[in-house]
XYZ file of C-alpha atoms in Angstrom:
618
model
C -36.441 -26.874 26.362
C -34.139 -23.974 27.251
C -35.222 -20.526 26.195
C -32.596 -18.827 24.031
C -31.654 -15.187 23.696
C -31.810 -13.405 20.348
C -28.470 -14.191 18.754
C -26.891 -11.135 17.075
C -26.858 -11.544 13.301
C -23.094 -11.143 13.220
C -22.649 -14.164 15.511
C -23.752 -16.507 12.751
C -21.551 -18.314 10.260
C -22.874 -19.845 7.047
C -22.486 -23.325 5.609
C -23.553 -24.122 2.055
C -23.601 -26.866 -0.553
C -24.416 -24.876 -3.691
C -28.154 -25.515 -3.375
C -29.039 -24.252 0.081
C -27.359 -22.847 3.173
C -27.445 -23.113 6.949
C -26.812 -20.443 9.574
C -25.008 -21.737 12.659
C -24.482 -19.544 15.719
C -21.266 -19.119 17.663
C -22.984 -21.169 20.353
C -23.378 -24.149 18.023
C -27.063 -23.865 17.066
C -28.161 -24.349 13.460
C -31.024 -21.852 13.568
C -31.847 -21.613 9.857
C -31.868 -24.271 7.157
C -34.132 -24.739 4.155
C -33.829 -28.201 2.577
C -33.245 -28.971 -0.217
C -33.100 -25.525 -1.911
C -32.503 -21.941 -0.795
C -36.204 -21.068 -0.998
C -37.627 -24.354 0.313
C -39.629 -24.155 3.550
C -37.285 -24.168 6.539
C -36.947 -27.244 8.748
C -34.909 -25.236 11.289
C -36.505 -21.797 11.724
C -35.414 -20.766 15.225
C -33.807 -17.691 13.639
C -37.269 -16.201 13.110
C -39.202 -17.764 15.952
C -37.280 -19.590 18.648
C -36.071 -23.106 19.476
C -39.577 -24.559 19.238
C -39.622 -23.651 15.521
C -36.714 -26.016 14.909
C -32.957 -26.031 15.476
C -29.967 -28.359 15.779
C -27.775 -27.566 18.789
C -24.367 -29.130 19.423
C -22.345 -27.246 22.013
C -20.263 -27.213 25.162
C -22.658 -25.288 27.437
C -20.150 -24.267 30.103
C -17.535 -22.986 27.631
C -15.792 -19.823 28.829
C -14.132 -19.115 25.485
C -15.349 -19.809 21.946
C -13.159 -19.322 18.869
C -14.107 -20.210 15.309
C -12.747 -19.985 11.788
C -13.285 -21.508 8.398
C -10.729 -24.157 7.564
C -8.637 -22.290 5.005
C -10.467 -20.899 1.973
C -13.504 -23.123 2.429
C -16.879 -23.386 4.142
C -15.746 -26.065 6.569
C -16.260 -24.376 9.932
C -14.215 -25.187 13.021
C -15.245 -23.957 16.474
C -13.065 -24.435 19.535
C -14.837 -24.516 22.924
C -12.714 -24.060 26.033
C -14.376 -24.957 29.344
C -13.010 -25.083 32.899
C -12.335 -28.814 32.466
C -11.219 -29.195 28.868
C -11.273 -28.187 25.208
C -13.394 -29.482 22.325
C -13.376 -28.881 18.581
C -16.520 -28.953 16.427
C -15.962 -29.303 12.672
C -18.982 -28.996 10.392
C -19.935 -28.475 6.769
C -22.499 -29.146 4.073
C -20.773 -31.596 1.701
C -20.412 -30.648 -1.954
C -20.773 -32.423 -5.242
C -22.502 -35.649 -4.176
C -26.095 -34.934 -5.280
C -27.183 -35.193 -1.647
C -28.524 -32.802 0.975
C -26.464 -33.300 4.131
C -25.130 -31.345 7.074
C -22.325 -33.139 8.952
C -20.905 -32.292 12.395
C -18.009 -33.769 14.322
C -17.076 -32.992 17.935
C -13.738 -34.114 19.355
C -12.340 -33.586 22.843
C -8.849 -32.184 22.480
C -7.892 -32.070 26.149
C -9.315 -32.863 29.559
C -13.016 -33.627 29.695
C -15.906 -31.605 28.270
C -19.659 -31.720 28.820
C -21.661 -31.714 25.576
C -25.256 -30.665 24.954
C -27.059 -32.040 21.886
C -30.573 -31.028 20.862
C -32.399 -31.890 17.621
C -35.763 -30.242 16.962
C -37.224 -30.661 13.467
C -40.209 -28.576 12.331
C -41.066 -28.557 8.665
C -42.990 -25.730 6.978
C -41.155 -22.863 8.719
C -41.919 -24.319 12.148
C -45.597 -25.109 11.596
C -45.440 -28.873 10.963
C -44.649 -31.288 13.771
C -43.287 -34.379 11.989
C -43.639 -38.047 12.829
C -40.274 -38.891 14.401
C -39.262 -42.517 14.874
C -36.263 -44.843 14.889
C -35.501 -46.914 11.804
C -32.562 -48.917 10.488
C -30.744 -47.478 7.491
C -29.586 -49.678 4.621
C -26.366 -50.506 6.491
C -28.345 -51.591 9.563
C -27.493 -48.563 11.714
C -29.965 -46.920 14.069
C -31.409 -43.747 12.499
C -33.841 -41.105 13.721
C -36.188 -40.176 10.895
C -38.607 -37.228 10.864
C -41.326 -37.368 8.176
C -44.131 -35.003 7.192
C -45.684 -34.757 3.725
C -42.936 -34.742 1.088
C -40.106 -34.097 3.552
C -37.876 -36.457 5.458
C -34.903 -35.555 7.638
C -32.687 -38.277 9.079
C -30.141 -38.087 11.866
C -27.373 -40.669 11.988
C -24.207 -40.835 14.028
C -22.071 -42.526 16.638
C -24.381 -41.357 19.420
C -28.028 -40.332 18.917
C -30.188 -38.204 21.217
C -33.312 -39.563 22.930
C -36.877 -38.346 22.774
C -37.929 -35.764 25.350
C -41.342 -34.247 24.708
C -41.268 -32.760 21.224
C -37.481 -32.723 20.944
C -34.577 -35.132 20.924
C -31.894 -34.282 23.457
C -28.672 -35.688 24.891
C -26.065 -34.644 27.438
C -22.799 -36.479 27.815
C -19.124 -36.104 28.633
C -16.232 -36.550 26.220
C -12.723 -37.373 27.366
C -9.556 -36.465 25.508
C -9.407 -38.236 22.140
C -13.091 -39.210 22.087
C -15.186 -38.232 19.062
C -18.879 -38.081 18.177
C -19.868 -37.771 14.509
C -23.359 -36.788 13.311
C -25.016 -36.328 9.924
C -28.443 -34.938 9.038
C -29.723 -35.923 5.584
C -32.799 -34.635 3.767
C -34.653 -36.786 1.239
C -38.134 -36.961 -0.172
C -40.237 -38.931 2.280
C -40.945 -41.723 -0.210
C -37.273 -42.470 -0.845
C -34.991 -44.814 1.022
C -32.238 -43.304 3.091
C -29.068 -42.814 1.039
C -26.080 -44.800 2.167
C -24.133 -43.748 5.213
C -20.969 -41.769 4.435
C -17.787 -41.163 6.388
C -18.088 -37.792 8.124
C -14.345 -37.225 8.301
C -13.948 -38.052 4.602
C -16.806 -35.753 3.549
C -15.328 -32.895 5.592
C -11.934 -33.370 3.931
C -13.380 -33.651 0.416
C -15.585 -30.584 0.913
C -12.644 -28.522 2.094
C -10.617 -29.623 -0.921
C -13.389 -28.669 -3.359
C -13.726 -25.156 -1.930
C -9.959 -24.642 -1.784
C -9.525 -25.733 -5.414
C -12.137 -23.200 -6.466
C -10.586 -20.419 -4.392
C -7.164 -21.074 -5.924
C -8.527 -19.986 -9.299
C -8.746 -16.419 -7.973
C -6.200 -14.287 -9.776
C -5.998 -11.670 -7.019
C -2.915 -11.586 -4.761
C -3.233 -8.097 -3.233
C -3.272 -6.942 0.362
C -7.015 -7.582 0.749
C -6.894 -11.157 -0.579
C -8.545 -12.693 2.499
C -11.581 -10.395 2.252
C -11.790 -10.702 -1.536
C -11.566 -14.495 -1.586
C -14.078 -14.891 1.248
C -16.473 -12.596 -0.631
C -16.002 -14.535 -3.866
C -16.613 -17.758 -1.964
C -19.868 -16.293 -0.616
C -20.949 -15.367 -4.140
C -20.135 -18.885 -5.313
C -21.935 -20.454 -2.357
C -25.050 -18.404 -3.170
C -24.994 -19.677 -6.762
C -27.235 -22.670 -7.388
C -24.764 -25.222 -8.737
C -27.468 -26.997 -10.712
C -29.203 -24.028 -12.376
C -26.635 -21.195 -12.252
C -29.058 -18.778 -10.553
C -27.535 -16.502 -7.895
C -29.677 -15.714 -4.829
C -29.353 -12.398 -3.010
C -29.110 -14.026 0.441
C -30.026 -17.369 2.028
C -32.425 -15.777 4.548
C -35.761 -14.037 4.744
C -37.070 -11.284 7.003
C -33.935 -10.408 8.916
C -34.966 -6.820 9.624
C -33.540 -3.605 8.220
C -34.678 -1.955 11.459
C -35.117 -4.039 14.617
C -38.737 -4.262 15.639
C -39.868 -2.750 12.318
C -41.670 -3.939 9.214
C -38.833 -3.599 6.658
C -38.429 -7.362 6.419
C -38.046 -9.044 3.036
C -37.397 -12.437 1.505
C -34.061 -12.384 -0.340
C -33.826 -16.062 -1.320
C -34.357 -15.278 -5.004
C -32.311 -14.251 -7.992
C -32.444 -10.514 -8.704
C -31.233 -9.839 -12.238
C -29.480 -6.684 -11.035
C -27.587 -8.339 -8.196
C -26.767 -11.428 -10.213
C -25.444 -9.344 -13.087
C -23.158 -7.396 -10.748
C -22.023 -10.688 -9.224
C -21.170 -11.963 -12.685
C -19.160 -8.810 -13.334
C -17.258 -9.237 -10.057
C -16.469 -12.905 -10.714
C -15.244 -12.097 -14.201
C -12.886 -9.504 -12.781
C -11.102 -12.211 -10.819
C -10.895 -14.873 -13.512
C -14.046 -16.964 -12.993
C -15.300 -17.448 -16.554
C -17.201 -20.717 -16.100
C -19.591 -19.020 -13.653
C -20.242 -16.280 -16.208
C -21.252 -18.825 -18.831
C -23.508 -20.670 -16.378
C -25.269 -17.465 -15.366
C -25.767 -16.365 -18.976
C -27.350 -19.730 -19.713
C -29.585 -19.297 -16.653
C -30.580 -15.857 -17.891
C -31.564 -17.206 -21.312
C -33.867 -19.746 -19.702
C -35.342 -17.401 -17.095
C -36.282 -14.545 -19.434
C -37.303 -16.705 -22.392
C -40.560 -15.533 -23.908
C -42.048 -12.099 -24.460
C -39.492 -9.342 -23.619
C -42.361 -7.333 -22.147
C -42.612 -9.969 -19.403
C -39.088 -9.355 -18.071
C -39.107 -9.507 -14.271
C -36.674 -7.999 -11.800
C -36.246 -11.331 -9.985
C -36.851 -15.041 -10.431
C -36.526 -18.210 -8.413
C -33.098 -19.788 -8.593
C -34.617 -22.307 -11.002
C -36.022 -19.476 -13.136
C -39.638 -19.662 -11.981
C -41.620 -16.427 -12.061
C -44.408 -16.867 -9.539
C -43.110 -15.633 -6.165
C -46.249 -14.630 -4.235
C -45.640 -12.745 -1.010
C -47.145 -14.314 2.102
C -46.929 -13.383 5.774
C -46.160 -16.152 8.286
C -48.297 -15.092 11.204
C -47.051 -17.858 13.528
C -43.468 -16.560 13.618
C -42.585 -13.771 16.058
C -39.800 -12.534 13.782
C -36.139 -11.921 14.473
C -35.901 -9.634 17.538
C -39.727 -9.290 17.431
C -39.542 -7.775 13.928
C -42.759 -8.553 12.114
C -44.091 -9.421 9.662
C -42.127 -12.461 8.543
C -42.496 -12.684 4.779
C -41.920 -15.434 2.244
C -42.095 -14.593 -1.432
C -41.649 -11.045 -2.634
C -44.346 -8.775 -4.048
C -41.696 -6.581 -5.668
C -41.477 -9.250 -8.367
C -44.267 -7.409 -10.197
C -42.654 -3.966 -10.071
C -41.369 -2.066 -13.083
C -37.698 -1.167 -12.554
C -36.196 0.378 -15.650
C -32.631 0.056 -14.379
C -32.513 -3.756 -14.430
C -31.547 -4.294 -18.050
C -28.678 -1.831 -17.696
C -26.942 -4.036 -15.144
C -27.508 -7.118 -17.275
C -26.112 -5.475 -20.417
C -23.077 -4.137 -18.525
C -22.295 -7.634 -17.238
C -22.750 -9.272 -20.629
C -20.481 -6.670 -22.228
C -17.867 -7.481 -19.585
C -18.215 -11.136 -20.527
C -17.616 -10.324 -24.187
C -14.610 -8.166 -23.314
C -13.228 -11.049 -21.231
C -13.356 -13.309 -24.271
C -16.549 -15.273 -23.676
C -18.153 -16.254 -26.938
C -21.475 -14.503 -27.559
C -24.017 -17.055 -28.665
C -26.620 -16.291 -31.322
C -29.446 -16.922 -28.863
C -27.915 -14.707 -26.185
C -27.409 -11.777 -28.535
C -30.892 -12.176 -30.007
C -32.329 -12.037 -26.496
C -30.395 -8.848 -25.764
C -31.610 -7.180 -28.948
C -35.227 -7.907 -28.069
C -34.831 -6.696 -24.492
C -33.201 -3.439 -25.651
C -36.016 -2.888 -28.129
C -38.529 -3.326 -25.313
C -36.605 -0.890 -23.077
C -36.663 1.762 -25.796
C -40.424 1.650 -25.625
C -40.748 2.375 -21.900
C -37.643 4.047 -20.421
C -39.483 7.393 -20.436
C -42.054 6.026 -17.978
C -41.691 6.288 -14.165
C -40.745 3.198 -12.189
C -40.126 1.933 -8.647
C -36.349 2.189 -8.859
C -33.447 0.111 -7.613
C -34.663 0.144 -3.994
C -38.107 -1.248 -4.875
C -39.977 1.528 -3.114
C -43.610 0.712 -2.496
C -44.753 4.302 -2.856
C -45.704 6.059 -6.091
C -43.514 5.419 -9.165
C -41.055 8.209 -9.978
C -38.638 9.174 -12.729
C -35.620 7.906 -10.816
C -32.365 9.347 -12.119
C -30.519 6.099 -11.460
C -33.060 4.161 -13.524
C -32.569 6.516 -16.481
C -28.788 6.256 -16.186
C -28.949 2.471 -16.220
C -31.240 2.582 -19.255
C -28.514 4.686 -20.876
C -25.993 2.006 -19.871
C -28.097 -0.677 -21.561
C -28.095 1.292 -24.838
C -24.424 2.151 -24.457
C -23.422 -1.513 -24.126
C -25.634 -2.438 -27.050
C -23.834 0.171 -29.136
C -20.460 -1.177 -28.000
C -21.488 -4.693 -28.999
C -21.991 -3.513 -32.567
C -19.037 -1.120 -32.723
C -16.427 -3.250 -30.955
C -17.620 -6.829 -31.357
C -19.201 -6.570 -34.818
C -22.537 -7.954 -33.700
C -25.610 -7.073 -35.791
C -28.018 -4.395 -34.610
C -29.734 -1.080 -35.467
C -26.678 1.004 -34.554
C -27.984 4.444 -35.499
C -31.268 3.882 -33.690
C -29.435 2.805 -30.553
C -27.012 5.720 -30.719
C -29.902 8.162 -31.051
C -31.788 6.616 -28.125
C -28.658 6.626 -25.998
C -28.187 10.337 -26.705
C -31.844 11.026 -25.869
C -31.557 9.347 -22.473
C -28.368 11.221 -21.691
C -29.960 14.572 -22.547
C -33.027 13.687 -20.481
C -30.901 12.916 -17.417
C -28.751 16.020 -17.736
C -31.834 18.189 -18.215
C -34.141 16.798 -15.542
C -31.978 14.817 -13.118
C -29.384 17.463 -12.287
C -29.784 20.290 -9.774
C -27.480 23.041 -11.071
C -28.010 25.162 -7.957
C -26.613 22.455 -5.685
C -24.327 20.945 -8.341
C -25.642 17.422 -7.820
C -27.770 14.820 -9.493
C -30.934 14.046 -7.548
C -32.822 10.928 -6.567
C -35.609 11.509 -9.065
C -36.747 14.259 -11.383
C -38.019 17.244 -9.424
C -36.580 16.113 -6.087
C -34.138 18.088 -3.965
C -32.311 15.157 -2.350
C -29.799 12.532 -3.406
C -29.661 8.751 -3.478
C -26.581 6.580 -2.962
C -27.458 4.649 -6.125
C -26.218 7.686 -8.050
C -22.684 6.503 -7.243
C -23.203 3.851 -9.904
C -23.103 6.594 -12.539
C -19.324 6.364 -12.217
C -19.299 2.583 -12.429
C -21.140 2.527 -15.761
C -19.242 5.513 -17.194
C -22.107 7.968 -17.617
C -19.681 10.779 -16.732
C -15.961 10.673 -15.904
C -14.887 10.885 -12.251
C -13.299 14.329 -12.688
C -16.479 15.878 -14.095
C -17.526 18.668 -11.692
C -21.092 17.353 -11.705
C -19.927 13.962 -10.450
C -17.638 15.471 -7.843
C -20.566 17.579 -6.673
C -22.825 14.526 -6.531
C -20.357 12.515 -4.458
C -19.981 15.475 -2.094
C -23.763 15.892 -1.773
C -24.260 12.182 -1.078
C -21.650 12.325 1.657
C -23.239 15.406 3.186
C -26.758 13.928 3.179
C -26.261 10.193 3.583
C -22.910 9.472 5.239
C -23.886 9.027 8.892
C -20.477 7.752 10.088
C -17.096 7.619 8.332
C -17.690 5.533 5.214
C -21.174 4.361 6.248
C -23.830 5.519 3.797
C -27.632 5.325 3.825
C -29.393 4.325 0.606
C -31.606 7.394 0.899
C -33.293 9.496 3.536
C -36.419 7.600 4.544
C -38.046 10.853 5.635
C -37.577 12.304 2.129
C -38.485 9.226 0.092
C -41.956 7.814 -0.421
C -41.018 4.157 0.009
C -44.383 3.084 1.409
C -42.936 1.896 4.737
C -42.773 3.214 8.289
C -39.554 3.823 10.184
C -35.924 4.312 9.273
C -33.124 1.967 8.322
C -29.375 1.697 8.836
C -26.403 2.398 6.538
C -26.364 0.092 3.529
C -23.048 -1.723 3.214
C -23.108 -2.007 -0.590
C -23.593 1.764 -0.868
C -20.755 2.261 1.605
C -18.422 0.226 -0.594
C -19.739 2.165 -3.625
C -18.504 5.335 -1.924
C -15.036 3.779 -1.645
C -15.286 2.859 -5.317
C -16.236 6.437 -6.242
C -13.392 7.952 -4.227
C -10.900 5.539 -5.779
C -12.119 6.327 -9.280
C -11.684 10.012 -8.443
C -8.093 9.325 -7.325
C -8.841 10.089 -3.683
C -6.623 7.092 -3.036
C -5.665 7.515 0.602
C -9.154 8.286 1.862
C -10.595 5.442 -0.212
C -8.049 3.101 1.351
C -8.803 4.261 4.886
C -12.555 3.800 4.420
C -12.036 0.435 2.720
C -10.036 -0.832 5.677
C -12.685 0.473 8.065
C -15.528 -1.204 6.186
C -13.735 -4.534 5.818
C -13.120 -4.388 9.553
C -16.883 -4.378 10.159
C -17.213 -7.946 8.902
C -17.745 -10.593 11.544
C -15.062 -12.946 12.813
C -15.405 -15.227 9.774
C -15.513 -12.383 7.234
C -19.251 -12.213 6.521
C -21.396 -9.126 5.901
C -25.115 -8.519 6.262
C -27.107 -6.057 4.198
C -26.734 -3.123 6.598
C -24.756 -2.055 9.659
C -25.869 -0.227 12.786
C -22.949 2.035 13.809
C -24.589 2.991 17.109
C -25.259 -0.575 18.220
C -22.139 -1.875 16.468
C -24.052 -4.761 14.874
C -25.110 -6.334 11.586
C -28.622 -5.624 10.287
C -30.675 -7.216 7.513
C -30.481 -10.452 5.538
C -27.241 -12.359 5.931
C -24.847 -13.015 4.341
C -25.742 -10.530 1.632
C -24.406 -11.050 -1.900
C -24.657 -7.353 -2.768
C -22.466 -6.346 0.184
C -19.800 -8.878 -0.722
C -19.731 -8.087 -4.435
C -19.535 -4.349 -3.681
C -16.533 -5.105 -1.454
C -14.855 -6.965 -4.313
C -15.533 -4.098 -6.726
C -14.232 -1.504 -4.251
C -10.964 -3.408 -3.759
C -10.574 -3.668 -7.534
C -11.077 0.087 -8.011
C -8.739 0.953 -5.142
C -6.003 -1.284 -6.535
C -6.341 0.378 -9.935
C -6.143 3.799 -8.308
C -2.959 2.773 -6.507
C -1.508 1.586 -9.812
C -2.406 4.889 -11.509
C -0.724 6.864 -8.739
C 2.398 4.714 -8.937
C 2.547 5.205 -12.701
C 2.407 8.999 -12.271
C 5.371 9.109 -9.913
C 8.634 10.089 -11.603
C 11.208 7.356 -11.879
C 14.343 7.793 -9.737
C 17.079 9.576 -11.625
C 19.643 7.208 -13.126
C 23.131 7.530 -11.593
C 25.785 9.356 -13.619
C 28.188 7.012 -15.355
C 31.235 8.798 -13.882
C 29.980 8.557 -10.286
C 30.590 5.429 -8.213
C 27.403 3.648 -7.172
C 28.706 3.235 -3.638
C 30.638 5.936 -1.823
C 33.596 4.718 0.195
């Protein structure tokens, strides 16, 4: 089996079916796929180990030019390979809406003759389990390769199947102009019969149509529509269509620093990220997704409010133990490779603030507030009142000592503020005076202990002398207005400390923050878009627009963003594609558009012509 180089993160595209997702490289290798759900064990794990840990390669190996794009506003990917002897087109997708788990691929020779390489290596259990692979007949009598181990079964069907070679199945063949090979991989439980064979070309067309219909619901028609719609599509693709849970990313352990230990599993639903995603979707007219997520939230947090977690499985489960996979070398030798996430047990007092902000946005958008939903919110606010004064681990889930993070206090204020609004503006029942008093107490606490008057900036945590990019969210939740000198000073201090290249912002200085980890990290793309948002809210319209264009330009060729960006190496870093990066992009565009509208409204109207003066001079 050929040894492969480490594929840059930005060279991957993503395919998804609303339950899981696959990463496919520009070179045609599916290097990451967890069937049947986002957080299931991977059957293709080459991304974190190498080809021997499982991959599905379909490529033209001697191609001198490779171009790819999604087919319209969809997740049907088309890649054109041009070789010295001909051109081929690969079209692939994960079909939607059929209660199946499939990945379909179609290669067609468009001109001349092309040589094709096909390799199918299945390893269940993140590359640890070598399955029993054998030929069977499916229910239509077609030859099928079936890999089975424990509860998992993966079948490969198509017009031409590879042959066994050691512990892989491989094939090499030529295609002449007009010739086509179609392939479909289907996951089922090992005790079930293979589902019926489906037309690949029909499933590709139907999948494209489903995505395009969803994208057409977007109410945005501005200059950044392509980036906004692609980001909204990513957020939708990362939403479990069955449960409504929104995962942070479809990958685990793509490193924040190459060769380092800052490697985390993001295949879960963070309440904070999901709430911000809900807010972003609402802003562009997607109300059904808001209702589905609220219903997911009710199920996930049901029970004692004191047991509220920062994250859950996409199905709402709470037990997410962190384990290290010792057998995997890690992406670019970045170890350890982790599954599960120990941060699930952390106290983060900011979480409820994001949830309450999103649910208030839903009410303002006209979504009916159910009795159960409001009751849940009342109980969660009551629980927050009892512990917001305690230190926590903060938005960035630092694994050092808990601190009184200023951002956490501000978001606790936001939770009380939205509870107050629910009573004042929506006539919902609640202890209004108690909530008003607690809101005022949090505000006073932040202004007293979280602000450095000497430097005219809010600080990362009480008693610290440095900032944190999360403080930019103070503007988003309305803690202070954008023209307040304290906020202008905070934005300036963040830029001075954390902006390492135009528009690219670190979360915090690793050398000044006890996060319990070794090494540094790269600029965080969500924080970078938050800076654009802050500048737009402060009516720094032109600079916000310039930085927005620069940041959008950092996306890869199919418009996807990872968690972080390395400006020196010019490459994506961290889990990919990252929901938080995409939703921050959407929010930044929204704020910039509003700033443009405000500026246009301030401009004086052209003077009306005098009635006695001809409109056109001869």
